[in-house]
């Protein structure tokens, strides 16, 4: 068997594996869209069809009528954008300090960042609730933002550290030799090279904050609920309205899709540049 034939079969096998992974990951999204646009009676059919049997926009109207939609979406946007903005600023500064400066306790800080990410989120919900209650931050968006930062910020720091480590320190030193201050060298040299990594990390942080459900449910009342908790309005004592729920889920996915479309080039560059070394 020739080498070309072996390589061709190997490539075919990887392509088939890629198609399988794509189909497995994409089918739930397809089923959500299929259910969102099909008549409500077809959504509860015990023998559902994989292909659309009819299209309707009535589910979207029903979803908007069941409960206020724009209020929860607006609150989710506020929380998610605040988490991204604070996380990127603080995370970049912390990652820069860990990557570029040698200080006592540096390894302990790095181990602490990793250890925080190993703690299950559900294990912290009671201490977080008690702490926010003592700080008068219960049922406030600011309290939810602080809570999200506790588990998103460590990942942000660790990820950005990997990007900064891959940027040669000699570039900063050369800029400082040419007259730049340390801050100027960072802004003119490191920051442009770090931008793809910051975009990739920001998208991850936004998705995590946008999709989080447990803490939003436990720390906010119904009047301040976020978009993920809003979906619970479709389950009542009379049953679950699956078609309107899928319509609501489709509307909730729009901001994420728009975000990916806006930053897809930077996102791809960031994902391929984020190998960790050192």
XYZ file of N, CA and C in Angstrom:
834
model
N 0.850 -1.197 0.000
C 0.000 0.000 0.000
C 0.884 1.244 0.000
N 0.630 2.123 -0.932
C 1.482 3.307 -1.076
C 1.241 4.295 0.058
N 2.235 5.182 0.219
C 2.131 6.206 1.260
C 0.984 7.160 0.973
N 0.755 7.457 -0.318
C -0.327 8.375 -0.696
C -1.678 7.796 -0.302
N -1.850 6.473 -0.516
C -3.111 5.825 -0.158
C -3.339 5.857 1.348
N -2.285 5.600 2.132
C -2.407 5.625 3.594
C -2.788 7.024 4.077
N -2.131 8.039 3.500
C -2.445 9.416 3.891
C -3.873 9.787 3.503
N -4.313 9.313 2.306
C -5.677 9.608 1.873
C -6.701 8.989 2.810
N -6.480 7.733 3.220
C -7.421 7.089 4.135
C -7.402 7.758 5.506
N -6.207 8.152 5.935
C -6.113 8.830 7.219
C -6.867 10.163 7.191
N -6.707 10.909 6.095
C -7.419 12.183 5.962
C -8.919 11.970 5.895
N -9.359 10.923 5.190
C -10.785 10.617 5.112
C -11.342 10.279 6.492
N -10.561 9.504 7.259
C -11.006 9.155 8.601
C -11.161 10.381 9.492
N -10.204 11.303 9.427
C -10.296 12.524 10.231
C -11.465 13.392 9.770
N -11.695 13.421 8.466
C -12.831 14.204 7.959
C -14.164 13.628 8.440
N -14.273 12.303 8.419
C -15.502 11.668 8.904
C -15.689 11.926 10.399
N -14.590 11.872 11.150
C -14.666 12.157 12.580
C -15.105 13.601 12.815
N -14.560 14.527 12.007
C -14.958 15.929 12.128
C -16.432 16.136 11.821
N -16.930 15.456 10.791
C -18.346 15.552 10.456
C -19.226 14.994 11.568
N -18.775 13.898 12.181
C -19.532 13.311 13.281
C -19.601 14.260 14.465
N -18.470 14.875 14.805
C -18.447 15.828 15.925
C -19.329 17.030 15.609
N -19.259 17.519 14.360
C -20.085 18.658 13.960
C -21.568 18.319 14.053
N -21.941 17.127 13.583
C -23.350 16.729 13.635
C -23.823 16.563 15.073
N -22.963 16.009 15.926
C -23.337 15.797 17.323
C -23.525 17.131 18.045
N -22.618 18.064 17.787
C -22.698 19.369 18.449
C -23.782 20.250 17.838
N -24.028 20.099 16.534
C -24.968 20.983 15.865
C -26.410 20.526 15.917
N -26.653 19.240 16.199
C -28.028 18.751 16.188
C -28.908 19.431 17.238
N -28.447 19.631 18.491
C -29.310 20.340 19.454
C -29.708 21.736 18.984
N -28.780 22.441 18.317
C -29.102 23.771 17.798
C -30.156 23.665 16.696
N -29.981 22.690 15.795
C -30.962 22.486 14.739
C -32.332 22.143 15.326
N -32.364 21.282 16.356
C -33.643 20.877 16.939
C -34.313 22.057 17.644
N -33.513 22.914 18.248
C -34.074 24.113 18.873
C -34.749 24.997 17.824
N -34.062 25.232 16.702
C -34.637 26.059 15.639
C -35.852 25.381 15.011
N -35.763 24.067 14.813
C -36.873 23.331 14.223
C -38.120 23.426 15.100
N -37.928 23.282 16.411
C -39.063 23.345 17.339
C -39.594 24.764 17.463
N -38.712 25.756 17.379
C -39.136 27.151 17.535
C -40.067 27.587 16.415
N -39.887 27.036 15.226
C -40.676 27.487 14.076
C -41.816 26.541 13.709
N -41.942 25.398 14.390
C -43.021 24.471 14.056
C -44.254 24.789 14.897
N -45.439 24.409 14.453
C -46.647 24.619 15.253
C -46.530 23.979 16.626
N -47.158 24.599 17.631
C -47.016 24.142 19.014
C -47.457 22.684 19.184
N -48.506 22.274 18.453
C -49.000 20.891 18.597
C -47.986 19.882 18.081
N -47.188 20.279 17.076
C -46.177 19.368 16.541
C -44.990 19.228 17.494
N -44.783 20.225 18.368
C -43.653 20.181 19.285
C -43.826 19.109 20.354
N -45.069 18.724 20.623
C -45.332 17.700 21.644
C -45.792 16.391 21.013
N -45.591 16.264 19.709
C -45.948 15.035 19.011
C -45.049 13.898 19.500
N -45.611 12.771 19.948
C -44.761 11.665 20.432
C -43.916 11.032 19.331
N -44.257 11.305 18.077
C -43.480 10.786 16.950
C -43.004 11.974 16.108
N -42.030 12.738 16.613
C -41.633 13.979 15.943
C -40.918 13.715 14.632
N -41.012 14.688 13.743
C -40.337 14.604 12.445
C -39.028 15.376 12.497
N -37.992 14.786 11.909
C -36.703 15.470 11.887
C -36.718 16.691 10.976
N -37.596 16.677 9.982
C -37.688 17.790 9.055
C -38.898 18.647 9.401
N -38.823 19.947 9.156
C -39.958 20.829 9.476
C -41.212 20.421 8.701
N -42.320 20.347 9.417
C -43.589 20.013 8.777
C -44.430 21.256 8.508
N -44.047 22.365 9.072
C -44.765 23.620 8.894
C -44.016 24.722 9.615
N -44.126 25.942 9.137
C -43.407 27.062 9.736
C -44.399 28.083 10.269
N -44.116 28.591 11.440
C -44.970 29.608 12.052
C -44.112 30.514 12.939
N -44.535 31.760 13.043
C -43.886 32.716 13.938
C -44.691 32.914 15.215
N -45.764 32.144 15.367
C -46.626 32.295 16.524
C -45.927 31.976 17.836
N -44.942 31.069 17.800
C -44.237 30.721 19.025
C -43.465 31.907 19.584
N -42.936 32.741 18.704
C -42.186 33.912 19.164
C -43.129 34.928 19.813
N -44.305 35.104 19.228
C -45.298 36.000 19.831
C -45.730 35.470 21.184
N -45.944 34.171 21.274
C -46.350 33.552 22.535
C -45.251 33.715 23.584
N -44.001 33.553 23.177
C -42.890 33.698 24.118
C -42.828 35.111 24.687
N -43.080 36.107 23.842
C -43.039 37.491 24.295
C -44.245 37.832 25.159
N -45.356 37.105 24.966
C -46.564 37.390 25.733
C -46.540 36.764 27.121
N -45.820 35.657 27.273
C -45.842 34.932 28.550
C -45.255 35.790 29.671
N -44.146 36.434 29.417
C -43.500 37.275 30.424
C -42.641 38.307 29.713
N -42.266 39.346 30.451
C -41.403 40.384 29.894
C -40.098 39.772 29.396
N -39.741 40.049 28.164
C -38.522 39.494 27.563
C -37.374 40.487 27.568
N -37.660 41.725 27.202
C -36.579 42.694 27.022
C -35.927 43.088 28.341
N -36.691 43.089 29.438
C -36.101 43.400 30.737
C -35.032 42.397 31.135
N -35.339 41.084 31.155
C -34.305 40.095 31.466
C -33.122 40.114 30.503
N -33.393 40.301 29.207
C -32.294 40.354 28.241
C -31.404 41.564 28.509
N -32.015 42.708 28.804
C -31.231 43.896 29.116
C -30.377 43.697 30.352
N -30.934 43.061 31.390
C -30.151 42.803 32.603
C -29.017 41.820 32.331
N -29.282 40.805 31.507
C -28.220 39.861 31.151
C -27.093 40.556 30.391
N -27.458 41.464 29.491
C -26.436 42.215 28.758
C -25.604 43.080 29.690
N -26.267 43.751 30.626
C -25.537 44.596 31.579
C -24.547 43.758 32.384
N -25.018 42.637 32.916
C -24.158 41.778 33.730
C -23.006 41.216 32.903
N -23.307 40.698 31.713
C -22.285 40.060 30.886
C -21.230 41.060 30.429
N -21.662 42.229 29.969
C -20.710 43.229 29.503
C -19.865 43.772 30.651
N -20.473 43.936 31.820
C -19.703 44.401 32.977
C -18.657 43.370 33.386
N -19.036 42.101 33.375
C -18.094 41.036 33.719
C -16.934 41.009 32.724
N -17.248 41.158 31.429
C -16.198 41.152 30.413
C -15.269 42.350 30.593
N -15.824 43.543 30.784
C -15.002 44.748 30.900
C -14.096 44.682 32.125
N -14.680 44.365 33.279
C -13.870 44.300 34.500
C -12.879 43.152 34.434
N -13.340 41.997 33.946
C -12.476 40.828 33.885
C -11.277 41.020 32.979
N -11.484 41.681 31.832
C -10.379 41.873 30.900
C -9.363 42.877 31.453
N -9.845 43.967 32.036
C -8.924 44.968 32.587
C -8.112 44.389 33.739
N -8.800 43.832 34.723
C -8.109 43.267 35.879
C -7.292 42.041 35.487
N -7.861 41.198 34.636
C -7.165 39.992 34.225
C -5.897 40.278 33.442
N -5.931 41.283 32.577
C -4.740 41.640 31.804
C -3.629 42.143 32.716
N -3.975 43.006 33.653
C -2.972 43.527 34.579
C -2.388 42.415 35.450
N -3.258 41.513 35.935
C -2.781 40.417 36.772
C -1.917 39.445 35.963
N -2.352 39.128 34.744
C -1.582 38.220 33.897
C -0.232 38.819 33.535
N -0.207 40.132 33.296
C 1.059 40.807 32.990
C 2.008 40.739 34.173
N 1.477 40.949 35.371
C 2.318 40.896 36.565
C 2.888 39.496 36.778
N 2.044 38.474 36.598
C 2.497 37.106 36.809
C 3.517 36.690 35.754
N 3.340 37.178 34.533
C 4.182 36.743 33.414
C 5.513 37.490 33.338
N 5.509 38.758 33.702
C 6.677 39.604 33.446
C 7.492 39.943 34.684
N 6.927 39.767 35.868
C 7.622 40.184 37.084
C 7.822 39.000 38.017
N 9.015 38.964 38.610
C 9.315 37.934 39.605
C 9.111 38.537 40.989
N 8.235 37.948 41.778
C 7.963 38.456 43.111
C 7.725 37.276 44.041
N 7.890 37.530 45.331
C 7.715 36.482 46.314
C 6.252 36.015 46.343
N 6.055 34.721 46.296
C 4.707 34.161 46.306
C 4.098 34.012 44.922
N 4.888 34.209 43.868
C 4.360 34.138 42.497
C 3.780 32.752 42.198
N 4.510 31.705 42.581
C 4.017 30.351 42.314
C 2.759 30.048 43.123
N 2.676 30.604 44.328
C 1.489 30.385 45.145
C 0.270 31.027 44.481
N 0.470 32.207 43.897
C -0.624 32.878 43.195
C -1.094 32.035 42.018
N -0.149 31.494 41.254
C -0.509 30.678 40.095
C -1.265 29.423 40.522
N -0.770 28.757 41.571
C -1.455 27.562 42.074
C -2.836 27.920 42.604
N -2.940 29.085 43.255
C -4.239 29.524 43.767
C -5.244 29.755 42.652
N -4.785 30.325 41.545
C -5.667 30.557 40.400
C -6.200 29.233 39.864
N -5.321 28.236 39.772
C -5.757 26.923 39.293
C -6.687 26.254 40.295
N -6.384 26.407 41.591
C -7.198 25.752 42.617
C -8.612 26.303 42.645
N -8.764 27.599 42.440
C -10.093 28.210 42.448
C -10.965 27.615 41.353
N -10.366 27.329 40.190
C -11.143 26.791 39.077
C -11.572 25.345 39.311
N -10.949 24.666 40.276
C -11.305 23.279 40.554
C -12.484 23.154 41.507
N -12.862 24.240 42.168
C -13.960 24.184 43.138
C -15.290 24.185 42.390
N -16.163 23.212 42.623
C -17.485 23.207 41.960
C -18.280 24.453 42.344
N -18.914 25.068 41.356
C -19.652 26.303 41.610
C -20.776 26.090 42.607
N -21.416 24.936 42.534
C -22.550 24.695 43.421
C -22.109 24.613 44.885
N -20.835 24.283 45.117
C -20.343 24.176 46.490
C -20.196 25.544 47.143
N -20.136 26.611 46.357
C -19.928 27.948 46.908
C -21.207 28.757 47.039
N -22.331 28.199 46.661
C -23.533 29.023 46.562
C -24.021 29.508 47.929
N -23.912 28.666 48.980
C -24.349 29.106 50.306
C -23.415 30.171 50.873
N -22.080 29.974 50.858
C -21.202 31.051 51.325
C -21.375 32.352 50.530
N -21.555 32.243 49.216
C -21.744 33.437 48.397
C -23.039 34.144 48.780
N -24.099 33.384 48.997
C -25.377 33.974 49.394
C -25.243 34.717 50.726
N -24.606 34.092 51.705
C -24.447 34.725 53.015
C -23.577 35.971 52.928
N -22.514 35.900 52.130
C -21.619 37.041 52.002
C -22.313 38.220 51.322
N -23.021 37.948 50.236
C -23.731 39.025 49.541
C -24.830 39.613 50.414
N -25.471 38.771 51.205
C -26.510 39.266 52.105
C -25.916 40.204 53.153
N -24.729 39.863 53.681
C -24.064 40.724 54.665
C -23.609 42.036 54.040
N -23.247 41.996 52.751
C -22.772 43.205 52.063
C -23.912 44.005 51.432
N -25.147 43.574 51.663
C -26.321 44.234 51.088
C -26.273 44.218 49.560
N -25.809 43.102 48.997
C -25.734 42.949 47.553
C -26.651 41.850 47.036
N -27.478 41.299 47.924
C -28.429 40.281 47.468
C -29.525 40.939 46.632
N -29.926 40.267 45.570
C -30.960 40.752 44.652
C -30.541 42.057 43.963
N -29.242 42.170 43.700
C -28.717 43.317 42.962
C -27.812 42.813 41.844
N -27.854 43.501 40.716
C -27.011 43.092 39.589
C -25.536 43.217 39.930
N -25.189 44.208 40.748
C -23.788 44.377 41.143
C -23.299 43.158 41.925
N -24.158 42.591 42.776
C -23.777 41.383 43.501
C -23.575 40.199 42.579
N -24.423 40.089 41.552
C -24.269 39.002 40.580
C -22.998 39.180 39.765
N -22.672 40.412 39.424
C -21.434 40.686 38.685
C -20.220 40.270 39.504
N -20.207 40.640 40.785
C -19.092 40.260 41.666
C -18.981 38.745 41.748
N -20.119 38.075 41.844
C -20.121 36.613 41.940
C -19.552 35.980 40.673
N -19.982 36.456 39.518
C -19.475 35.893 38.265
C -17.968 36.108 38.122
N -17.485 37.243 38.595
C -16.054 37.520 38.488
C -15.222 36.536 39.308
N -15.798 35.978 40.368
C -15.023 35.061 41.202
C -14.629 33.791 40.461
N -15.416 33.359 39.478
C -15.028 32.152 38.745
C -14.627 32.433 37.293
N -14.925 33.596 36.769
C -14.502 33.929 35.414
C -13.131 34.595 35.411
N -12.855 35.415 36.426
C -11.578 36.135 36.472
C -10.366 35.202 36.569
N -10.384 34.140 37.393
C -9.220 33.234 37.408
C -8.918 32.636 36.038
N -9.960 32.214 35.320
C -9.731 31.681 33.971
C -9.163 32.753 33.054
N -9.678 33.968 33.171
C -9.182 35.074 32.341
C -7.708 35.325 32.592
N -7.315 35.358 33.862
C -5.910 35.587 34.204
C -5.035 34.475 33.647
N -5.466 33.241 33.837
C -4.650 32.111 33.395
C -4.521 32.079 31.870
N -5.598 32.344 31.180
C -5.562 32.314 29.715
C -4.697 33.444 29.164
N -4.890 34.657 29.681
C -4.101 35.786 29.188
C -2.623 35.623 29.532
N -2.337 34.968 30.630
C -0.940 34.691 30.957
C -0.286 33.858 29.855
N -1.031 32.873 29.344
C -0.478 32.063 28.261
C -0.183 32.874 27.018
N -1.039 33.843 26.689
C -0.781 34.693 25.530
C 0.417 35.603 25.755
N 0.513 36.181 26.952
C 1.615 37.116 27.232
C 2.951 36.393 27.246
N 2.980 35.180 27.793
C 4.222 34.410 27.840
C 4.750 34.150 26.431
N 3.847 34.002 25.465
C 4.262 33.724 24.087
C 4.741 34.966 23.341
N 4.634 36.136 23.945
C 5.141 37.367 23.337
C 6.557 37.600 23.849
N 7.585 37.583 22.994
C 8.973 37.734 23.463
C 9.170 39.019 24.262
N 9.799 38.877 25.414
C 10.064 40.035 26.264
C 11.037 40.991 25.595
N 11.845 40.460 24.660
C 12.822 41.307 23.973
C 12.157 42.424 23.173
N 10.939 42.206 22.727
C 10.236 43.252 21.990
C 9.979 44.466 22.881
N 9.600 44.216 24.122
C 9.403 45.324 25.060
C 10.731 46.007 25.376
N 11.762 45.210 25.568
C 13.069 45.787 25.888
C 13.585 46.640 24.736
N 13.346 46.189 23.504
C 13.774 46.978 22.350
C 13.010 48.294 22.274
N 11.716 48.253 22.596
C 10.921 49.482 22.583
C 11.392 50.451 23.654
N 11.765 49.927 24.828
C 12.258 50.796 25.896
C 13.616 51.367 25.562
N 14.455 50.606 24.829
C 15.741 51.137 24.369
C 15.519 52.304 23.414
N 14.434 52.230 22.630
C 14.122 53.301 21.681
C 13.443 54.500 22.343
N 13.238 54.430 23.662
C 12.705 55.598 24.367
C 11.339 55.422 24.975
N 10.710 54.250 24.818
C 9.389 54.032 25.400
C 9.504 53.745 26.899
N 8.512 54.174 27.627
C 8.409 53.787 29.027
C 7.857 52.363 29.088
N 7.931 51.706 30.252
C 7.333 50.361 30.344
C 5.867 50.333 29.943
N 5.107 51.375 30.357
C 3.706 51.440 29.968
C 3.553 51.646 28.469
N 4.405 52.536 27.906
C 4.361 52.778 26.462
C 4.735 51.543 25.674
N 5.716 50.782 26.171
C 6.110 49.549 25.484
C 4.983 48.542 25.486
N 4.241 48.470 26.591
C 3.114 47.548 26.656
C 2.025 47.964 25.676
N 1.681 49.251 25.673
C 0.591 49.721 24.827
C 0.936 49.645 23.345
N 2.192 49.911 23.003
C 2.582 49.968 21.588
C 3.031 48.618 21.029
N 3.522 47.733 21.889
C 4.097 46.475 21.402
C 3.270 45.266 21.844
N 3.067 45.138 23.155
C 2.408 43.941 23.677
C 0.910 43.956 23.397
N 0.290 45.093 23.627
C -1.169 45.160 23.504
C -1.673 44.764 22.116
N -1.075 45.290 21.002
C -1.563 44.855 19.677
C -1.409 43.351 19.453
N -0.323 42.756 19.971
C -0.125 41.321 19.807
C -1.048 40.519 20.718
N -1.465 41.127 21.818
C -2.328 40.456 22.778
C -3.807 40.557 22.413
N -4.144 41.459 21.500
C -5.544 41.732 21.170
C -6.338 40.474 20.777
N -5.817 39.591 19.899
C -6.601 38.385 19.566
C -6.897 37.519 20.783
N -5.926 37.395 21.671
C -6.147 36.617 22.885
C -7.177 37.260 23.792
N -7.171 38.570 23.869
C -8.161 39.277 24.685
C -9.559 39.098 24.118
N -9.664 39.093 22.788
C -10.973 38.882 22.155
C -11.490 37.478 22.455
N -10.624 36.476 22.288
C -11.036 35.097 22.558
C -11.457 34.919 24.012
N -10.697 35.501 24.924
C -11.025 35.405 26.340
C -12.313 36.155 26.659
N -12.510 37.301 26.023
C -13.723 38.087 26.257
C -14.962 37.331 25.805
N -14.870 36.666 24.665
C -16.013 35.890 24.171
C -16.359 34.775 25.147
N -15.329 34.096 25.653
C -15.578 33.034 26.635
C -16.259 33.609 27.878
N -15.746 34.716 28.387
C -16.319 35.320 29.591
C -17.761 35.749 29.345
N -18.030 36.323 28.177
C -19.385 36.768 27.857
C -20.344 35.584 27.808
N -19.926 34.508 27.161
C -20.796 33.329 27.037
C -21.063 32.720 28.406
N -20.027 32.647 29.244
C -20.208 32.089 30.578
C -21.191 32.915 31.402
N -21.028 34.227 31.377
C -21.927 35.093 32.145
C -23.333 35.090 31.561
N -23.441 35.051 30.247
C -24.754 35.088 29.593
C -25.555 33.817 29.863
N -24.880 32.665 29.868
C -25.575 31.382 29.992
C -25.732 30.901 31.431
N -25.106 31.560 32.396
C -25.154 31.082 33.777
C -26.583 31.120 34.306
N -26.974 30.077 34.996
C -28.367 29.949 35.460
C -28.494 29.847 36.980
N -27.655 29.010 37.606
C -27.859 28.675 39.007
C -27.761 29.902 39.916
N -26.674 30.659 39.778
C -26.493 31.822 40.658
C -27.515 32.912 40.347
N -27.850 33.070 39.073
C -28.867 34.059 38.713
C -30.213 33.695 39.327
N -30.508 32.411 39.416
C -31.764 31.961 40.007
C -31.779 32.168 41.519
N -30.649 31.904 42.181
C -30.598 31.931 43.636
C -30.373 33.328 44.203
N -29.721 34.205 43.442
C -29.306 35.499 43.995
C -30.170 36.671 43.546
N -31.120 36.414 42.639
C -31.980 37.488 42.154
C -33.445 37.090 42.300
N -34.281 38.051 42.625
C -35.713 37.800 42.691
C -36.299 37.795 41.286
N -37.568 37.452 41.172
C -38.186 37.352 39.853
C -38.225 38.697 39.126
N -38.356 39.786 39.868
C -38.422 41.095 39.219
C -37.081 41.496 38.610
N -35.984 40.886 39.067
C -34.657 41.199 38.551
C -34.039 40.031 37.790
N -34.853 39.067 37.374
C -34.330 37.867 36.752
C -33.617 38.162 35.433
N -32.667 37.300 35.104
C -31.930 37.414 33.852
C -32.577 36.545 32.786
N -31.996 36.553 31.590
C -32.619 35.868 30.456
C -32.704 34.360 30.653
N -31.683 33.753 31.250
C -31.717 32.300 31.436
C -32.819 31.901 32.422
N -32.997 32.683 33.468
C -34.047 32.392 34.438
C -35.423 32.662 33.825
N -35.485 33.622 32.922
C -36.741 33.944 32.242
C -37.327 32.736 31.526
N -36.470 31.845 31.042
C -36.955 30.658 30.338
C -37.761 29.741 31.246
N -37.584 29.875 32.560
C -38.353 29.052 33.479
C -39.831 29.384 33.493
N -40.219 30.529 32.935
C -41.633 30.902 32.902
C -42.456 29.995 32.000
N -41.806 29.214 31.152
C -42.539 28.352 30.227
C -42.916 27.018 30.868
N -42.414 26.755 32.071
C -42.778 25.543 32.790
C -43.712 25.909 33.935
N -44.934 25.439 33.859
C -45.942 25.744 34.865
C -46.523 24.440 35.404
N -47.494 24.572 36.311
C -48.138 23.383 36.869
C -48.970 22.652 35.829
N -49.254 23.311 34.703
C -50.021 22.686 33.620
C -49.118 22.016 32.591
N -47.803 22.131 32.760
C -46.878 21.520 31.819
C -45.903 22.530 31.256
N -45.128 22.081 30.294
C -44.114 22.928 29.658
C -44.528 23.240 28.230
N -44.467 24.510 27.869
C -44.753 24.927 26.493
C -43.428 24.906 25.723
N -43.177 23.779 25.078
C -41.865 23.559 24.482
C -41.597 24.469 23.283
N -42.594 24.657 22.435
C -42.372 25.475 21.238
C -42.046 26.930 21.603
N -42.827 27.597 22.461
C -42.440 28.950 22.873
C -41.108 28.989 23.621
N -40.814 27.942 24.390
C -39.533 27.902 25.098
C -38.377 27.870 24.109
N -38.498 27.058 23.059
C -37.451 27.012 22.053
C -37.371 28.321 21.269
N -38.512 28.984 21.083
C -38.494 30.304 20.448
C -37.757 31.310 21.321
N -38.011 31.257 22.635
C -37.286 32.123 23.550
C -35.799 31.816 23.573
N -35.439 30.539 23.529
C -34.026 30.158 23.492
C -33.359 30.657 22.220
N -34.093 30.620 21.105
C -33.551 31.120 19.843
C -33.281 32.618 19.930
N -34.221 33.362 20.514
C -34.012 34.801 20.676
C -32.844 35.093 21.607
N -32.679 34.260 22.640
C -31.558 34.443 23.558
C -30.219 34.174 22.890
N -30.211 33.292 21.882
C -28.956 32.952 21.217
C -28.488 34.031 20.247
N -29.384 34.940 19.872
C -29.033 35.967 18.879
C -27.839 36.814 19.311
N -27.789 37.344 20.561
C -26.613 38.152 20.934
C -25.300 37.394 20.828
N -25.300 36.099 21.179
C -24.080 35.299 21.087
C -23.660 35.137 19.627
N -24.625 34.854 18.760
C -24.318 34.684 17.338
C -23.780 35.989 16.750
N -24.410 37.101 17.082
C -23.948 38.402 16.586
C -22.529 38.675 17.073
N -22.264 38.370 18.336
C -20.919 38.586 18.882
C -19.882 37.764 18.139
N -20.178 36.508 17.866
C -19.240 35.657 17.142
C -19.015 36.172 15.717
N -20.061 36.635 15.074
C -19.909 37.155 13.720
C -19.030 38.405 13.694
N -19.118 39.215 14.733
C -18.341 40.456 14.781
C -16.858 40.200 15.046
N -16.559 39.167 15.818
C -15.166 38.973 16.250
C -14.584 37.651 15.758
N -15.187 37.031 14.749
C -14.760 35.698 14.356
C -13.296 35.648 13.904
N -12.828 36.693 13.195
C -11.433 36.676 12.740
C -10.469 36.764 13.908
N -10.730 37.704 14.820
C -9.882 37.842 15.998
C -9.981 36.601 16.877
N -11.172 36.010 16.929
C -11.389 34.817 17.733
C -10.539 33.664 17.219
N -10.527 33.468 15.911
C -9.728 32.391 15.319
C -8.250 32.609 15.569
N -7.795 33.851 15.411
C -6.383 34.159 15.657
C -6.020 33.943 17.117
N -6.936 34.314 18.012
C -6.656 34.139 19.437
C -6.589 32.678 19.844
N -7.468 31.853 19.290
C -7.477 30.441 19.655
C -6.222 29.733 19.175
N -5.665 30.158 18.059
C -4.463 29.497 17.533
C -3.180 30.063 18.142
N -3.286 31.186 18.856
C -2.083 31.810 19.412
C -1.960 31.612 20.907
N -2.828 30.812 21.488
C -2.869 30.768 22.936
C -2.192 29.587 23.580
N -1.222 28.969 22.929
C -0.511 27.874 23.566
C 0.293 28.384 24.751
N 0.299 27.606 25.821
C 0.972 28.033 27.044
C 2.366 27.439 27.087
N 3.334 28.267 27.441
C 4.692 27.758 27.658
C 5.281 28.514 28.827
N 6.252 27.948 29.421
C 6.936 28.629 30.527
C 6.191 28.479 31.833
